PDB file of C-alpha atoms in Angstrom:
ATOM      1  CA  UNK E 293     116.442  61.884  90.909  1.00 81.00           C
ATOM      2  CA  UNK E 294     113.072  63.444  89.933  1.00 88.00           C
ATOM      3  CA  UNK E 295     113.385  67.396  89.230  1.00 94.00           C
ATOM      4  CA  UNK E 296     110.572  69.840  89.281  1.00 97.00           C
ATOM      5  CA  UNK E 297     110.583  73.082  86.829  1.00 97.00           C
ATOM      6  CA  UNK E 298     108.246  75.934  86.885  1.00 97.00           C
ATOM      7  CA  UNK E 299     109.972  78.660  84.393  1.00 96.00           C
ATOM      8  CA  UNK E 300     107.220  81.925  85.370  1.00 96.00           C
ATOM      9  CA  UNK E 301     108.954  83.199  88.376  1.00 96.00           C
ATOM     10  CA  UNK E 302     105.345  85.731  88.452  1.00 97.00           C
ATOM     11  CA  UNK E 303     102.228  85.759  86.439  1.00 97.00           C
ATOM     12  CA  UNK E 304      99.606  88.525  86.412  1.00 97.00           C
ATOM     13  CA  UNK E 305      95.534  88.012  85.735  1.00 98.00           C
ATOM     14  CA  UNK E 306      92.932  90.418  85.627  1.00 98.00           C
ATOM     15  CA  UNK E 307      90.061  89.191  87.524  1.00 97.00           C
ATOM     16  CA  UNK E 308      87.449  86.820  85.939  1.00 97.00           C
ATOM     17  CA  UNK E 309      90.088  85.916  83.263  1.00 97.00           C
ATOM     18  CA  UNK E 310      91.839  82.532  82.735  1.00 98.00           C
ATOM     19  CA  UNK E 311      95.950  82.070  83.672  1.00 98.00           C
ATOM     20  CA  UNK E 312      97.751  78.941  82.925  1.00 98.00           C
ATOM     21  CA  UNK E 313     100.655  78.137  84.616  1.00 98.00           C
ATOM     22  CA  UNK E 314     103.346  75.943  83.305  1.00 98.00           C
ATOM     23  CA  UNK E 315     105.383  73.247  85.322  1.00 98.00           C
ATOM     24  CA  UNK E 316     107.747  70.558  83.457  1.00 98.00           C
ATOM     25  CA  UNK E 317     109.033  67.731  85.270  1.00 97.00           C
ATOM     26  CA  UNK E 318     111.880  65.035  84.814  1.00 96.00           C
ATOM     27  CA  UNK E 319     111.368  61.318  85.618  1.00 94.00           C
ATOM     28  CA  UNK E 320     112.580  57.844  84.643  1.00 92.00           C
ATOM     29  CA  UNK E 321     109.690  56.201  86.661  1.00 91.00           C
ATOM     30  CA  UNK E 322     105.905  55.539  84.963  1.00 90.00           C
ATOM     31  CA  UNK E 323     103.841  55.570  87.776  1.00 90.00           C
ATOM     32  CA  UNK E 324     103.753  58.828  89.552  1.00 93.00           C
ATOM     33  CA  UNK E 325     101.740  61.429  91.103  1.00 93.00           C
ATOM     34  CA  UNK E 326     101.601  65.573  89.850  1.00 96.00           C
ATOM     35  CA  UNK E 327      99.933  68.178  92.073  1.00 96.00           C
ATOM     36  CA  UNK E 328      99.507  71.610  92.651  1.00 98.00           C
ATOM     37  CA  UNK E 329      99.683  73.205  96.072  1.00 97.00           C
ATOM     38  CA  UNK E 330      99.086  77.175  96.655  1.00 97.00           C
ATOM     39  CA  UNK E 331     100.578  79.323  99.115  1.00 97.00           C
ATOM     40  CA  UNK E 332      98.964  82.542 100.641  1.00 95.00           C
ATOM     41  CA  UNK E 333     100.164  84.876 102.291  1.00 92.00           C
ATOM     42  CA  UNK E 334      99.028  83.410 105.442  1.00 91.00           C
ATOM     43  CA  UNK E 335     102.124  80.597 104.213  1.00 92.00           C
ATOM     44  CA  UNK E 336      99.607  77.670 104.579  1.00 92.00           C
ATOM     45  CA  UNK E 337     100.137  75.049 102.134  1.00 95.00           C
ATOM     46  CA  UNK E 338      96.978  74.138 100.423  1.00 95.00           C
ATOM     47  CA  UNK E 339      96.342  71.446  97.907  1.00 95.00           C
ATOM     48  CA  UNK E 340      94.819  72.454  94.952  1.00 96.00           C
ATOM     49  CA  UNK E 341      94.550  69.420  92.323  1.00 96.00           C
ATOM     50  CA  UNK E 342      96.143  66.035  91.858  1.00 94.00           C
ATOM     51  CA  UNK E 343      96.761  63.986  88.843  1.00 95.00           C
ATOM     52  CA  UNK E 344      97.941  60.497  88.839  1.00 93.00           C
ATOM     53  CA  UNK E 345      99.713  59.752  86.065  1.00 93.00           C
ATOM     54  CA  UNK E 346      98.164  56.692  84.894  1.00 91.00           C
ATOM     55  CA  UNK E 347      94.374  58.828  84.072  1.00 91.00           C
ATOM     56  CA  UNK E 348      94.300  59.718  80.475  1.00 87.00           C
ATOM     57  CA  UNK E 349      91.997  62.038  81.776  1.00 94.00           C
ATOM     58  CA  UNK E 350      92.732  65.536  83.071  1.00 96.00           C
ATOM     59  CA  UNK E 351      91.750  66.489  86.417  1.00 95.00           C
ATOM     60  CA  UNK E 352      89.531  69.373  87.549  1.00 96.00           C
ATOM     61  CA  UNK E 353      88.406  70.825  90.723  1.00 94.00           C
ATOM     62  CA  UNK E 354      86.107  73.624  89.889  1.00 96.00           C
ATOM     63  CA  UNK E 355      87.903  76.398  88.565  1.00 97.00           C
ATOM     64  CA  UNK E 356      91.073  74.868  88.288  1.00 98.00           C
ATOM     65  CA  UNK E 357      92.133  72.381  85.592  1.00 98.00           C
ATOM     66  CA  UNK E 358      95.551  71.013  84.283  1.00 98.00           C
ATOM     67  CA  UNK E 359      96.833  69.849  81.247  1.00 97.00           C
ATOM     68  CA  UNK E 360      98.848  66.581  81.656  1.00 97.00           C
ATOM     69  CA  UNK E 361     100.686  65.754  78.477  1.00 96.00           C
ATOM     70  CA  UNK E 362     103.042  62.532  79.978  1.00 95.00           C
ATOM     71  CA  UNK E 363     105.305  62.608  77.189  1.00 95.00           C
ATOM     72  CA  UNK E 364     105.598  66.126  76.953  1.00 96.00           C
ATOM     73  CA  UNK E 365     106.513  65.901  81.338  1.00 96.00           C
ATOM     74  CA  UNK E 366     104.274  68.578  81.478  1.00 97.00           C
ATOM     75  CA  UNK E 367     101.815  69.644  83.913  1.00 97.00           C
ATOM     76  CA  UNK E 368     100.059  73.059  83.587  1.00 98.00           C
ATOM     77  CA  UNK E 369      97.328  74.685  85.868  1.00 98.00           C
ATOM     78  CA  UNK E 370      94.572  76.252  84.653  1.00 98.00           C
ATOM     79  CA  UNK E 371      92.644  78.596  86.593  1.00 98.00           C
ATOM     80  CA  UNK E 372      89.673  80.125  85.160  1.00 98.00           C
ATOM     81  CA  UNK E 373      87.598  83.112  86.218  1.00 97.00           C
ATOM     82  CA  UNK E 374      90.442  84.464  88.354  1.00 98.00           C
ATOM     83  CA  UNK E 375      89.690  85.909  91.608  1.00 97.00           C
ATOM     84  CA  UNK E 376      91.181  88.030  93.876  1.00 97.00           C
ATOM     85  CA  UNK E 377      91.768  85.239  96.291  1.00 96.00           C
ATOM     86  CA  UNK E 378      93.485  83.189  93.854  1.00 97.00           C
ATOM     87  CA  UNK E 379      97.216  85.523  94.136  1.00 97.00           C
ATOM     88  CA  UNK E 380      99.432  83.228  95.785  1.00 98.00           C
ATOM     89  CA  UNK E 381     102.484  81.376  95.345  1.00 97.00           C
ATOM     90  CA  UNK E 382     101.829  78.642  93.106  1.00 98.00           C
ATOM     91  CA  UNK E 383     103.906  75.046  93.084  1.00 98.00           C
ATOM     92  CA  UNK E 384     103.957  72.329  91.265  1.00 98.00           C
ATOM     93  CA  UNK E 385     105.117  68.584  92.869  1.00 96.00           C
ATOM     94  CA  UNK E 386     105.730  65.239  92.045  1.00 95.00           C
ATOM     95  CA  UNK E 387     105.749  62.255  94.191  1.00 92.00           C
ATOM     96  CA  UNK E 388     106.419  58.655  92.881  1.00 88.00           C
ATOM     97  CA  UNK E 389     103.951  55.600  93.053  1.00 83.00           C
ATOM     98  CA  UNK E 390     105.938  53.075  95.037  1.00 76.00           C
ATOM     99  CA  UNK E 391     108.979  54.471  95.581  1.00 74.00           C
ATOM    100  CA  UNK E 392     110.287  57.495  97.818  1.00 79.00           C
ATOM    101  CA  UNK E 393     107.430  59.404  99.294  1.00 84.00           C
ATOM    102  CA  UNK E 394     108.310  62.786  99.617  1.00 88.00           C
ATOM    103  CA  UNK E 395     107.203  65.306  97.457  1.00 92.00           C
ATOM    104  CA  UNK E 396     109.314  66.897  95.027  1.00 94.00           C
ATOM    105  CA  UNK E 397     108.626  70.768  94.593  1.00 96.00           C
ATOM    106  CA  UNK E 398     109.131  73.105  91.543  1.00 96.00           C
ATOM    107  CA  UNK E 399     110.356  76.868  92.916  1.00 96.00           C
ATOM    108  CA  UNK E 400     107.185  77.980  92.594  1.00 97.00           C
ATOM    109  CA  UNK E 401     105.136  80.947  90.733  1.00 97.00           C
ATOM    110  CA  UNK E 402     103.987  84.163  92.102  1.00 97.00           C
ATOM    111  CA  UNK E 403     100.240  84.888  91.079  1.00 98.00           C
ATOM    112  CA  UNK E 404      99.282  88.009  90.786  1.00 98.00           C
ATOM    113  CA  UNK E 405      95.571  88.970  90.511  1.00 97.00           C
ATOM    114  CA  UNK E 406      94.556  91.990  89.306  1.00 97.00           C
ATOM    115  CA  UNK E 407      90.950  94.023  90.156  1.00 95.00           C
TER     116      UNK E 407
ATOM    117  CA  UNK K 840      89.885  67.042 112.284  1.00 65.00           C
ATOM    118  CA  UNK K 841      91.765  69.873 113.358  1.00 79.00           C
ATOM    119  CA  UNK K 842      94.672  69.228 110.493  1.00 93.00           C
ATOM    120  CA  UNK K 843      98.353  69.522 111.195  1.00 96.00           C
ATOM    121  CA  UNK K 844      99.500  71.166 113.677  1.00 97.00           C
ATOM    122  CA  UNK K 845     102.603  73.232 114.207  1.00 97.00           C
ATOM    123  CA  UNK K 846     104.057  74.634 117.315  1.00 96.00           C
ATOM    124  CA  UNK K 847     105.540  77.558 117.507  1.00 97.00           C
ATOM    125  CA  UNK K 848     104.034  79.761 114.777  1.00 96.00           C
ATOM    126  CA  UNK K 849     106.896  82.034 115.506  1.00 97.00           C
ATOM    127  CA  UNK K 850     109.802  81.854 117.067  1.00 97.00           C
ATOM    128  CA  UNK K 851     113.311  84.204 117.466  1.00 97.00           C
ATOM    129  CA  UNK K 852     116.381  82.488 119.247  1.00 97.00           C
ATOM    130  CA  UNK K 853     119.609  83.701 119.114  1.00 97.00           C
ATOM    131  CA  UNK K 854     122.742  82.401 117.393  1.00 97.00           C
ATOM    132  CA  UNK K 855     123.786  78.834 119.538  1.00 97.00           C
ATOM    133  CA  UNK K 856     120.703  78.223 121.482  1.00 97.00           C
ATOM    134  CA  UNK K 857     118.542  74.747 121.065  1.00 97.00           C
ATOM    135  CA  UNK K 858     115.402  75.467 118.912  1.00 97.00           C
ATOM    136  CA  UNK K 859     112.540  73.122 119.235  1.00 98.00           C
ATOM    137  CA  UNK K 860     110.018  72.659 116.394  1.00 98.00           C
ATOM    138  CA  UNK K 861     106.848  70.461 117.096  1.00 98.00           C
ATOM    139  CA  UNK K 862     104.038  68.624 115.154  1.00 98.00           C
ATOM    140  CA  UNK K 863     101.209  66.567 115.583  1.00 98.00           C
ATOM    141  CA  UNK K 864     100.085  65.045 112.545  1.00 97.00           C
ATOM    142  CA  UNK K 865      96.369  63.899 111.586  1.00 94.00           C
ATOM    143  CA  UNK K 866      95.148  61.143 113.693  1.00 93.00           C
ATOM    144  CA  UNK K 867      95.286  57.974 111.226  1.00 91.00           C
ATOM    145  CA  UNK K 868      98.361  59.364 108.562  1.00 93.00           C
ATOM    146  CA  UNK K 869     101.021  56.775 109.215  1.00 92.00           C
ATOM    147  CA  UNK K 870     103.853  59.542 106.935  1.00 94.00           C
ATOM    148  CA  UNK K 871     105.064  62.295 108.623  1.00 96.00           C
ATOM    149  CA  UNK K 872     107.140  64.778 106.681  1.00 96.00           C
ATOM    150  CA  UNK K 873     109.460  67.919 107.862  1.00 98.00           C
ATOM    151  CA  UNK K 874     110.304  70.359 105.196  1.00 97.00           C
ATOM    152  CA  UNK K 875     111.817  74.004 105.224  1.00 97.00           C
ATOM    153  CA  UNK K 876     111.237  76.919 102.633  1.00 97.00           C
ATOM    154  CA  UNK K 877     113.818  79.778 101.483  1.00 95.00           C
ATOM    155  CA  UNK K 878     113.897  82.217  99.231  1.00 91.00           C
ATOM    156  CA  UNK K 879     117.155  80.786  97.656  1.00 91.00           C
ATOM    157  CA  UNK K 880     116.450  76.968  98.247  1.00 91.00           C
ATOM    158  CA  UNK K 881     112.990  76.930  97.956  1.00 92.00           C
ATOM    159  CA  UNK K 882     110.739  73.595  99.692  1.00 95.00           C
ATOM    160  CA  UNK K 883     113.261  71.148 100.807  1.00 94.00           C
ATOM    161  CA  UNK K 884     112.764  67.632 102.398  1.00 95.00           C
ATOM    162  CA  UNK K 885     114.100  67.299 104.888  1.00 97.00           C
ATOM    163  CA  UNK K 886     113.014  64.290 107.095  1.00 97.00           C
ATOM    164  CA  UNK K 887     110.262  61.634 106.534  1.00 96.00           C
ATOM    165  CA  UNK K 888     108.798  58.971 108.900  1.00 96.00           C
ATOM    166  CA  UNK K 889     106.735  55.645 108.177  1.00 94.00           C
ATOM    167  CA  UNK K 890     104.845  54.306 111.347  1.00 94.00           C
ATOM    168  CA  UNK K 891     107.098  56.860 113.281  1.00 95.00           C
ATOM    169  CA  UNK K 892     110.313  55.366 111.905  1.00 96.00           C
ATOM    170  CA  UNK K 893     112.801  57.371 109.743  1.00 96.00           C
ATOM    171  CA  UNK K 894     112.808  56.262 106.529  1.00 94.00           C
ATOM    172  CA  UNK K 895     114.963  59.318 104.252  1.00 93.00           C
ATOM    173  CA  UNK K 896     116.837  61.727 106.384  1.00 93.00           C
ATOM    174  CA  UNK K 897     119.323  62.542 103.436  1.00 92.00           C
ATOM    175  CA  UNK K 898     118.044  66.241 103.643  1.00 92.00           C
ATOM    176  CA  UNK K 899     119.080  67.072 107.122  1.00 94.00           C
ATOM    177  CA  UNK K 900     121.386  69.576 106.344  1.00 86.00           C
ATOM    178  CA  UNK K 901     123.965  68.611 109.191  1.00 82.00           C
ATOM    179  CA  UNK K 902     124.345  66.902 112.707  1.00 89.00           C
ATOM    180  CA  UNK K 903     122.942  70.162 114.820  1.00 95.00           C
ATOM    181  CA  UNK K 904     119.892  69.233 113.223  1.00 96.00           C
ATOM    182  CA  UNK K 905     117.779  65.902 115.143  1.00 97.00           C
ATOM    183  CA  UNK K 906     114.224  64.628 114.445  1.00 97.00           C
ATOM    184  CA  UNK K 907     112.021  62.343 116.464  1.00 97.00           C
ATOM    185  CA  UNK K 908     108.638  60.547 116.026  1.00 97.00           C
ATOM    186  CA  UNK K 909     108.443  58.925 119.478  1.00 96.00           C
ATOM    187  CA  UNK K 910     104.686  58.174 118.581  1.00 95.00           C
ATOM    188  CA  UNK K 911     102.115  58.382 115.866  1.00 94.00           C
ATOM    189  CA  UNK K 912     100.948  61.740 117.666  1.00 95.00           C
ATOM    190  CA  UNK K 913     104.077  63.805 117.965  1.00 97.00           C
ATOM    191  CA  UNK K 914     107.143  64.439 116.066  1.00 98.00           C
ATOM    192  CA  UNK K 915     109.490  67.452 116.822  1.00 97.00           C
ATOM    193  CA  UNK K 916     112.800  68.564 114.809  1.00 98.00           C
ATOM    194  CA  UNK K 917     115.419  70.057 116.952  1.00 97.00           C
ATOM    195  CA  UNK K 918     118.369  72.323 115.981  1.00 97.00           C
ATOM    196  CA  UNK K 919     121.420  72.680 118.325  1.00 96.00           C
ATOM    197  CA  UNK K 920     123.318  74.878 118.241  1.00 96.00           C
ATOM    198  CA  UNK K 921     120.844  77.337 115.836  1.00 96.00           C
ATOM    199  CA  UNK K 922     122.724  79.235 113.475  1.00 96.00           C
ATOM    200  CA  UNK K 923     121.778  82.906 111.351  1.00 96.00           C
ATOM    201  CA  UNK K 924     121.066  80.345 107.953  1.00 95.00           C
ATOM    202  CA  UNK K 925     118.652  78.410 109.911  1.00 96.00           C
ATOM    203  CA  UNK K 926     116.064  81.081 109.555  1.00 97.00           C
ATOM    204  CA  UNK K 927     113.389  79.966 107.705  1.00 97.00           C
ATOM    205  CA  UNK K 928     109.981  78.607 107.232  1.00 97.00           C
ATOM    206  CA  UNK K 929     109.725  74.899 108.685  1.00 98.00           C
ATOM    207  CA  UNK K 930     106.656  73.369 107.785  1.00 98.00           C
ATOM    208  CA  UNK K 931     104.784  69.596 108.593  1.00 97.00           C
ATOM    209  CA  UNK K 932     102.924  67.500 106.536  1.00 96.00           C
ATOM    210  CA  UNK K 933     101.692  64.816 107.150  1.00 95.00           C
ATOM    211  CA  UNK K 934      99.719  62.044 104.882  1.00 92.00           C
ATOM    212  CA  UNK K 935      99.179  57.820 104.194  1.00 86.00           C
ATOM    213  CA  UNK K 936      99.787  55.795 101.476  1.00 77.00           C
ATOM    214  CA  UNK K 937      97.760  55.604  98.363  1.00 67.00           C
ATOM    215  CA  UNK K 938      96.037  59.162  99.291  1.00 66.00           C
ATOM    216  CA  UNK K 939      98.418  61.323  96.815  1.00 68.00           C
ATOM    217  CA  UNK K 940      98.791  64.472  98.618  1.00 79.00           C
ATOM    218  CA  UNK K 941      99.955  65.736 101.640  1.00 91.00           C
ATOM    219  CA  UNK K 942      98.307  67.965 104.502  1.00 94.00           C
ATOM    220  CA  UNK K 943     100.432  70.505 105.634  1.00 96.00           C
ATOM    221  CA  UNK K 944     100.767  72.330 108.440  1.00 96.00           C
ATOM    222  CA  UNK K 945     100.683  76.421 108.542  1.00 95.00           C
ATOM    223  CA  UNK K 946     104.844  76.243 109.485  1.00 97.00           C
ATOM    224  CA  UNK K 947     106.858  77.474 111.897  1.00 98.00           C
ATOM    225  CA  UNK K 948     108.898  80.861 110.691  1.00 97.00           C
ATOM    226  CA  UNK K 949     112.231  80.758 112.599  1.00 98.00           C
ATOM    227  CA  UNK K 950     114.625  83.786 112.991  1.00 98.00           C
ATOM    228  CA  UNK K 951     117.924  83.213 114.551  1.00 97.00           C
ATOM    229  CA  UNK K 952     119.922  86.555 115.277  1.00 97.00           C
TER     230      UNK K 952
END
């Protein structure tokens, strides 16, 4: 079974500064999917970047980037120029490509963004 | 597209009465996905649905807890008789093949007392 690890229970950031958070991941299967979801305190779910393992190539959505090193099972988020509306919960999924569909989530990490 | 959405936002019930949780996914997602959040357990599956059929329901934590997809528009997750650890966040998601992630709904917090 696939197993989702994010090992920063909290992170801080002063704003306009760059956080990475880390997420490691354990798999037998090739093909998958990594993402990143965010949590506010309103508890909506929100997705925030995908990555299918197959792209050499690291996604980005605006501010936010990742590091994919498939080797490694690693999957980090980066944001850059925090702001204030980034602090949420943070967490990091996998899904496989072709097999089960659910998503797999890490525990999550606290974001903390500092004015 | 109004998104996924979750009925009741909140909802109290005391220890031993039925709780009903409901869901209407986005129009067109053929997966349909219940999951619950704790502090100690974090996001759990646990209940998914193909074209309204079951397909992993190796999450439901025990047989007071039922979920139904009777069509592609509604799916509800019942829990009879509710108990004090069945407080949490129960959220729906919902999502098709090939698309990667998931749209959630904003959850359902549930206290039992």
């Amino acid at each position: 079974a696939q197993t989702v690890t994010q090992s920063q229970p909290e992170m801080s950031v002063q704003e306009a500064e760059t956080v990475t958070l880390s997420c490691t991941y354990d798999t037998s299967e090739s093909d998958y999917y990594l993402f990143w979801y965010k949590q506010p305190p309103s508890r909506q779910m929100i997705l925030v970047i995908r990555q299918e393992a197959y792209k050499q190539q690291n996604a980005t959505e605006n501010r936010f980037s990742v590091n994919f090193q498939k080797a490694a099972k690693s999957f980090s988020l980066k944001i850059s120029d925090s702001q204030l509306g980034d602090a949420a919960m943070y967490f990091c999924a996998y899904r496989s490509w072709g097999g089960s569909e659910k998503l797999v989530f890490g525990k999550g990490t606290k974001l903390t963004v500092n004015p | 597209d109004a998104g996924v959405i979750q009925s009741p936002r909140h909802e109290v019930t005391e220890m031993g009465q039925e709780v009903t949780l409901r869901c209407k996914p986005i129009s067109g997602h053929d997966y349909l996905f219940w999951y619950r959040q704790t502090m100690m357990r974090g996001l759990e599956l646990l209940i998914y649905f193909n074209n309204n059929v079951p397909i992993d329901d190796s999450g439901m934590p025990e047989d007071r807890f039922s979920a139904k997809m009777p069509n592609a528009s509604f799916s509800n997750l019942k829990i009879q008789p509710s108990e004090p650890r069945d407080s949490a966040v129960y959220f729906c998601a919902s999502g098709s093949q090939g698309t990667g992630g998931y749209t959630f709904g904003s959850g359902t917090r549930l206290t039992v007392v």
